[in-house]
Tab-separated table of C-alpha atoms in Angstrom:
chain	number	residue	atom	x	y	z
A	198	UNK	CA	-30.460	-5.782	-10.423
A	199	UNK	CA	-31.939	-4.771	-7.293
A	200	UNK	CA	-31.377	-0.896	-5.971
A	201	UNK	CA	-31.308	0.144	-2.523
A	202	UNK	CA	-31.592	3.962	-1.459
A	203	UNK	CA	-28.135	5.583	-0.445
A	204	UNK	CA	-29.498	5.049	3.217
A	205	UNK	CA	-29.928	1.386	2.906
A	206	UNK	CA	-26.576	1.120	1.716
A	207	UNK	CA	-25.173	3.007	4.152
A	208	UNK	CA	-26.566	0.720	7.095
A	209	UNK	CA	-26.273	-2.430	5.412
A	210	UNK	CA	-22.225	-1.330	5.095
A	211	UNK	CA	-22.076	-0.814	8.375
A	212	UNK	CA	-23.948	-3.786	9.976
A	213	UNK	CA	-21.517	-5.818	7.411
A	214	UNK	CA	-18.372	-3.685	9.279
A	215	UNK	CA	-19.749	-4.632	12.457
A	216	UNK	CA	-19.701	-8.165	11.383
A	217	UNK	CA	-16.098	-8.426	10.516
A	218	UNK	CA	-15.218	-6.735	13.331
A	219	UNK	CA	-16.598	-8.737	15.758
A	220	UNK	CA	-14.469	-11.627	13.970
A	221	UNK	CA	-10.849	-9.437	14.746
A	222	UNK	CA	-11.409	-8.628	10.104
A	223	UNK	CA	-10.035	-4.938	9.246
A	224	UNK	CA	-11.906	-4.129	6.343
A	225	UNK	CA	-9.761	-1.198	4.056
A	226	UNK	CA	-11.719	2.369	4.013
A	227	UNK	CA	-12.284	1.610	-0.119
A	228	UNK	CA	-14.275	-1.540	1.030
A	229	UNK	CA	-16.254	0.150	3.783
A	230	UNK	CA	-17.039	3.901	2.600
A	231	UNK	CA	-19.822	4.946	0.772
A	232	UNK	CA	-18.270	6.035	-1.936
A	233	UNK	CA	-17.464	2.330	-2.514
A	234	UNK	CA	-21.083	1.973	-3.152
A	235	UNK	CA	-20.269	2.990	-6.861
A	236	UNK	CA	-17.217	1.114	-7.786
A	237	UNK	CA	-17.325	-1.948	-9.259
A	238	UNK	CA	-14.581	-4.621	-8.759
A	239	UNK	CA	-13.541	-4.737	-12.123
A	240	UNK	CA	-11.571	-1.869	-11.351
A	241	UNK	CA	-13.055	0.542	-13.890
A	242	UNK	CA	-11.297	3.692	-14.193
A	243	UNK	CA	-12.493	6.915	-11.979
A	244	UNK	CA	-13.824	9.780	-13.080
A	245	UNK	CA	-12.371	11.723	-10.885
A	246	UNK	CA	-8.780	13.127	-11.500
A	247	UNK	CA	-7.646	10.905	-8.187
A	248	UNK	CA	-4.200	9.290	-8.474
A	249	UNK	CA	-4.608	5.426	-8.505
A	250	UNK	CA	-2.384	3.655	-5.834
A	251	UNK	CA	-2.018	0.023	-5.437
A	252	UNK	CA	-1.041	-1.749	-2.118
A	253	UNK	CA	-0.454	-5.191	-2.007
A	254	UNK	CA	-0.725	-7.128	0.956
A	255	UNK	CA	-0.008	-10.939	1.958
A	256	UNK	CA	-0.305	-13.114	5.000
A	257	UNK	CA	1.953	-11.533	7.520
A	258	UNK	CA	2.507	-8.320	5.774
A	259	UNK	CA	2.628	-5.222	8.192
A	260	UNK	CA	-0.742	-3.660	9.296
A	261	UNK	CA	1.131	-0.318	10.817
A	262	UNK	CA	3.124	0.013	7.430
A	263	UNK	CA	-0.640	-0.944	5.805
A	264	UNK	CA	-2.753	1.616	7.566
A	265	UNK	CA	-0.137	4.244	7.601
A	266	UNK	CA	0.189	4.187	3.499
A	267	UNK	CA	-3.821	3.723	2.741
A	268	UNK	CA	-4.944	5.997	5.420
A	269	UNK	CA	-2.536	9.019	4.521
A	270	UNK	CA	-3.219	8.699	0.693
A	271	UNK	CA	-6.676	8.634	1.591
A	272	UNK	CA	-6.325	11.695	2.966
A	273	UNK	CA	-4.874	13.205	-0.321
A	274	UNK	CA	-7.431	12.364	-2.038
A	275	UNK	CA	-6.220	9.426	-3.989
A	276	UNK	CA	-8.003	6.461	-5.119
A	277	UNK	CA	-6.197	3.774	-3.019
A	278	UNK	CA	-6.558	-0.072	-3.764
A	279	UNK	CA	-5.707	-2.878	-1.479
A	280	UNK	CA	-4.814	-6.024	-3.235
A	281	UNK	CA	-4.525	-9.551	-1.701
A	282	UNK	CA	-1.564	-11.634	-3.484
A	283	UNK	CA	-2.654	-14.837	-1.484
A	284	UNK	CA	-2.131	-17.387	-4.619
A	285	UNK	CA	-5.690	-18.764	-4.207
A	286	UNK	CA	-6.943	-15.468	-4.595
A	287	UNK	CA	-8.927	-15.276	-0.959
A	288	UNK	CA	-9.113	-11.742	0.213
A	289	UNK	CA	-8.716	-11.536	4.110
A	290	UNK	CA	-5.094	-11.518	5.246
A	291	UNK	CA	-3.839	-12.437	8.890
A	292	UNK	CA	-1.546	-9.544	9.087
A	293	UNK	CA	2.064	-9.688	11.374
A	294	UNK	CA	0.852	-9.351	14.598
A	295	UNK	CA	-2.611	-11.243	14.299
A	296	UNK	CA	-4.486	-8.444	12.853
A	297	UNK	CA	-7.027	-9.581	9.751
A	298	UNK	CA	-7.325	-7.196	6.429
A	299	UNK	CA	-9.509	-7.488	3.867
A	300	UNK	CA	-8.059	-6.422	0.715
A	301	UNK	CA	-10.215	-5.089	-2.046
A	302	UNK	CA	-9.489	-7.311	-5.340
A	303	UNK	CA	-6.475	-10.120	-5.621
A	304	UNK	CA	-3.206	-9.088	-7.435
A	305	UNK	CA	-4.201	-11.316	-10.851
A	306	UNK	CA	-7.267	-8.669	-11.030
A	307	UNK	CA	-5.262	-5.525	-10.308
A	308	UNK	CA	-2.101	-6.366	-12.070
A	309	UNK	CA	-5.058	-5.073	-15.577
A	310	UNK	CA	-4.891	-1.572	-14.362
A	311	UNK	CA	-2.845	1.169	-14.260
A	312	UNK	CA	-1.183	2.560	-11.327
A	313	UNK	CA	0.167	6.250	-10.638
A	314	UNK	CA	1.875	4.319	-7.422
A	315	UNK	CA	2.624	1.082	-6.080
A	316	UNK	CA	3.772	0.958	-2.144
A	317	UNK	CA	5.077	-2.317	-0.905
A	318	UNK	CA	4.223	-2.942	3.440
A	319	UNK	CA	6.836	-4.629	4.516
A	320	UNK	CA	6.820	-7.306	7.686
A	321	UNK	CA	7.628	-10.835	7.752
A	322	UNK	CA	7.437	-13.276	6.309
A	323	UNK	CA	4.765	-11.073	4.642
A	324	UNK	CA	7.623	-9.238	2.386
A	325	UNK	CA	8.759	-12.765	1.081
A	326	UNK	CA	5.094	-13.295	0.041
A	327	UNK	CA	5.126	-10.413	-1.788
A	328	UNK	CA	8.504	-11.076	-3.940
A	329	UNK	CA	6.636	-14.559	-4.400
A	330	UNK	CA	4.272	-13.136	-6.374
A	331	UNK	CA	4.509	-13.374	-10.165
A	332	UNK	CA	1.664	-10.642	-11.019
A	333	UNK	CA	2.919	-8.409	-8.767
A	334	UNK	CA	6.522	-8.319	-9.728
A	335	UNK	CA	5.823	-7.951	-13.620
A	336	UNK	CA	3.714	-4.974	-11.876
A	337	UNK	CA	6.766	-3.327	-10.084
A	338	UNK	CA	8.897	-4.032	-13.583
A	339	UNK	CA	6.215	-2.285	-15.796
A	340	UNK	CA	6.110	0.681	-13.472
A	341	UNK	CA	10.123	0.903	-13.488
A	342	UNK	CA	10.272	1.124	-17.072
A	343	UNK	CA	7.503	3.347	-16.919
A	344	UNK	CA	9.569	5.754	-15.134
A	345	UNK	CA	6.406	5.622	-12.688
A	346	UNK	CA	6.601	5.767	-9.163
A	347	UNK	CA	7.075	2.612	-6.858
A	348	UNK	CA	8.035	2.103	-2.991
A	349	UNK	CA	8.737	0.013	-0.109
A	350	UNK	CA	9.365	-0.085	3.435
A	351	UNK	CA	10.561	-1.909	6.049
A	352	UNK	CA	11.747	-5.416	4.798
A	353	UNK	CA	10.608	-4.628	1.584
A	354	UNK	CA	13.195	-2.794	-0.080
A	355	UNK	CA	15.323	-5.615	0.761
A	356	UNK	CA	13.665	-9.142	0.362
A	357	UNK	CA	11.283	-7.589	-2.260
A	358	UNK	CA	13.540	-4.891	-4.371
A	359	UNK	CA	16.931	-5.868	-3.309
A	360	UNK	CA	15.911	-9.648	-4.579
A	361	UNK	CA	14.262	-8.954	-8.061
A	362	UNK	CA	16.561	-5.874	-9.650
A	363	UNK	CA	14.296	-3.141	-8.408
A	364	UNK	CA	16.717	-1.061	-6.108
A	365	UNK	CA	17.654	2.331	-7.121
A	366	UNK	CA	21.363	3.028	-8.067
A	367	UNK	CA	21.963	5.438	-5.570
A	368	UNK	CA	20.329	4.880	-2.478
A	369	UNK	CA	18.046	3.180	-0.474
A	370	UNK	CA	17.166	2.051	3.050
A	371	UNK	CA	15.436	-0.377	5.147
A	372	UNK	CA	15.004	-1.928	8.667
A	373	UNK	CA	18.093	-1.794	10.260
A	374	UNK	CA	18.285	-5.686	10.815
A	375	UNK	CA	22.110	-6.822	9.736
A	376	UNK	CA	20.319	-9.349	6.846
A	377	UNK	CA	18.398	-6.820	5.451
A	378	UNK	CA	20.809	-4.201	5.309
A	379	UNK	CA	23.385	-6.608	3.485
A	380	UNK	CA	20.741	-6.803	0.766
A	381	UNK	CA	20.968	-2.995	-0.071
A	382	UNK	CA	24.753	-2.361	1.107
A	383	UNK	CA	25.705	-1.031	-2.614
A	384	UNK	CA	23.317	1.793	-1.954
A	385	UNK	CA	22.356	1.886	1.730
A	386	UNK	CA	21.607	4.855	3.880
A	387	UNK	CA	20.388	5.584	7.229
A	388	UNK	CA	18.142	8.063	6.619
A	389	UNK	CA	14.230	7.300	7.553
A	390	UNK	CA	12.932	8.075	4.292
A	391	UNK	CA	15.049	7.852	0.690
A	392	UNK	CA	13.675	9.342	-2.183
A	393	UNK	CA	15.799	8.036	-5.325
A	394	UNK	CA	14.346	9.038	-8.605
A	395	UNK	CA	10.859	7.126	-8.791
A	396	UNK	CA	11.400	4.474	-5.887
A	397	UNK	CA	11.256	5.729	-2.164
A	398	UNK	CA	12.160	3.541	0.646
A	399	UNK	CA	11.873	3.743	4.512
A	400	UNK	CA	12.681	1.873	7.701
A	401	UNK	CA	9.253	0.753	9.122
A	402	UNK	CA	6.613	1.009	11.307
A	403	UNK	CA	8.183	3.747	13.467
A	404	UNK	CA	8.244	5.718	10.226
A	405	UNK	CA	5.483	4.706	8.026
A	406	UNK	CA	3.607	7.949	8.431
A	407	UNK	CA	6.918	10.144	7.051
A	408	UNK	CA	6.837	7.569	4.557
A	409	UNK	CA	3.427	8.011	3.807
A	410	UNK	CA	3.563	11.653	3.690
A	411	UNK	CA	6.500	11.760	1.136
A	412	UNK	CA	4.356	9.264	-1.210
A	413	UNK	CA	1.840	11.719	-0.936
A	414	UNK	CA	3.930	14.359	-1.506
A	415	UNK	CA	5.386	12.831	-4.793
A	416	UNK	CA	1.945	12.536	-6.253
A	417	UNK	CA	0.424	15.765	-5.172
A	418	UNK	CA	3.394	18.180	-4.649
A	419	UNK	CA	5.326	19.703	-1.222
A	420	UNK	CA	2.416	22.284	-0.273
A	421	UNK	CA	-0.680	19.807	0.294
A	422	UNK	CA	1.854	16.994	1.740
A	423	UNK	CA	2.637	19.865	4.099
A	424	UNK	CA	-1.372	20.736	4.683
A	425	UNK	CA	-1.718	17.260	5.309
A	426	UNK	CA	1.405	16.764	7.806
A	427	UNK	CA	-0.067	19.394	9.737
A	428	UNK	CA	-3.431	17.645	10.107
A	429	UNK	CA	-2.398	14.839	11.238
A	430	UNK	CA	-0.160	16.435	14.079
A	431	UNK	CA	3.220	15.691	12.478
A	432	UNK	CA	6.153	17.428	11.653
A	433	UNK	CA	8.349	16.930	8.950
């Protein structure tokens, strides 16, 4: 096994970032960061006492949504995985608008671990890719009957949630396209961000950061969602 000093690594991650830039690839911070150096893709457990969160992404999923939920529960501190659910198990996905992702592991490897969260981009026909997916649907399942957290935005809560049992019996939202909105109408509402018991649901892109914040806020508390609300310039 060959070993390269921490400044090695460091430039050999970033002419690799370079690379995949120059080709129009978005590489998530977990694939990119040195503190990446140390993980292993088997998805080994942290040390640290870092919530896990798992965000699955597809062909066509949405890279606002995307960027929005790994970027703020970066910032929190949590241990955020990106997982590709493209059924031959490449890694890079061509986002909505043309944009290319590079998840860190497929869904088959992350669907062994355990998640404190699992937030669903929406985007289409990314969201449809998502519901597709076997692994990550028995994922979703396990963490409702876990009473563990799980969310969605955008057309998420509808094609994904809506579709496969997973919608809250209160209430929920989503993009306010007619179609979508039939999906949820037992338990719509308007407002830009729903927190229902352990599911939370939001509109989309034009929201994703509120969205983001509340995630954080269910897995770290009010008071550092607030510290990090006001870091990033936003009010809530």
């Amino acid at each position: 096994i060959l070993q390269f000093s921490s400044t090695a690594m460091t430039l050999m991650h970033t002419v690799l970032t370079a690379t995949l830039l120059s080709r129009n690839v978005i590489v998530s911070s977990a694939f990119y960061s040195p503190s990446s150096v140390a993980r292993s893709t088997s998805l080994r457990m942290s040390s640290s006492d870092a919530k896990r969160v798992l965000v699955p992404i597809a062909d066509d999923s949405e890279e606002i949504e995307t960027a929005c939920i790994t970027d703020t529960l970066t910032r929190f501190g949590a241990s955020v995985t990106v997982a590709s659910v493209k059924p031959d198990g490449e890694l890079v996905c061509k986002m909505s608008r043309g944009i290319k992702f590079m998840a860190d592991t497929t869904i088959d490897a992350a669907a062994k671990g355990e998640w404190d969260l699992i937030a669903l981009p929406g985007g289409m026909p990314g969201a449809e890719h998502l519901r597709d997916s076997v692994p990550l649907i028995s994922l979703l399942e396990k963490q409702r009957d876990a009473k563990k957290t799980y969310a969605a935005v955008c057309a998420s809560p509808a094609i994904v949630l809506a579709s496969k049992g997973l919608l809250p019996e209160d209430s929920a939202t989503c993009y306010p396209a007619p179609g979508f909105r039939e999906a949820i109408k037992d338990v719509e509402s308007h407002d830009e961000v729903v927190v229902s018991g352990n599911v939370i649901t939001s509109q989309g892109p034009g929201t994703s950061l509120k969205f983001a914040l509340q995630l954080g806020e269910s897995l770290y508390g009010k008071e550092k969602a607030d510290e990090i609300a006001a870091q990033m310039l936003v009010e809530r």
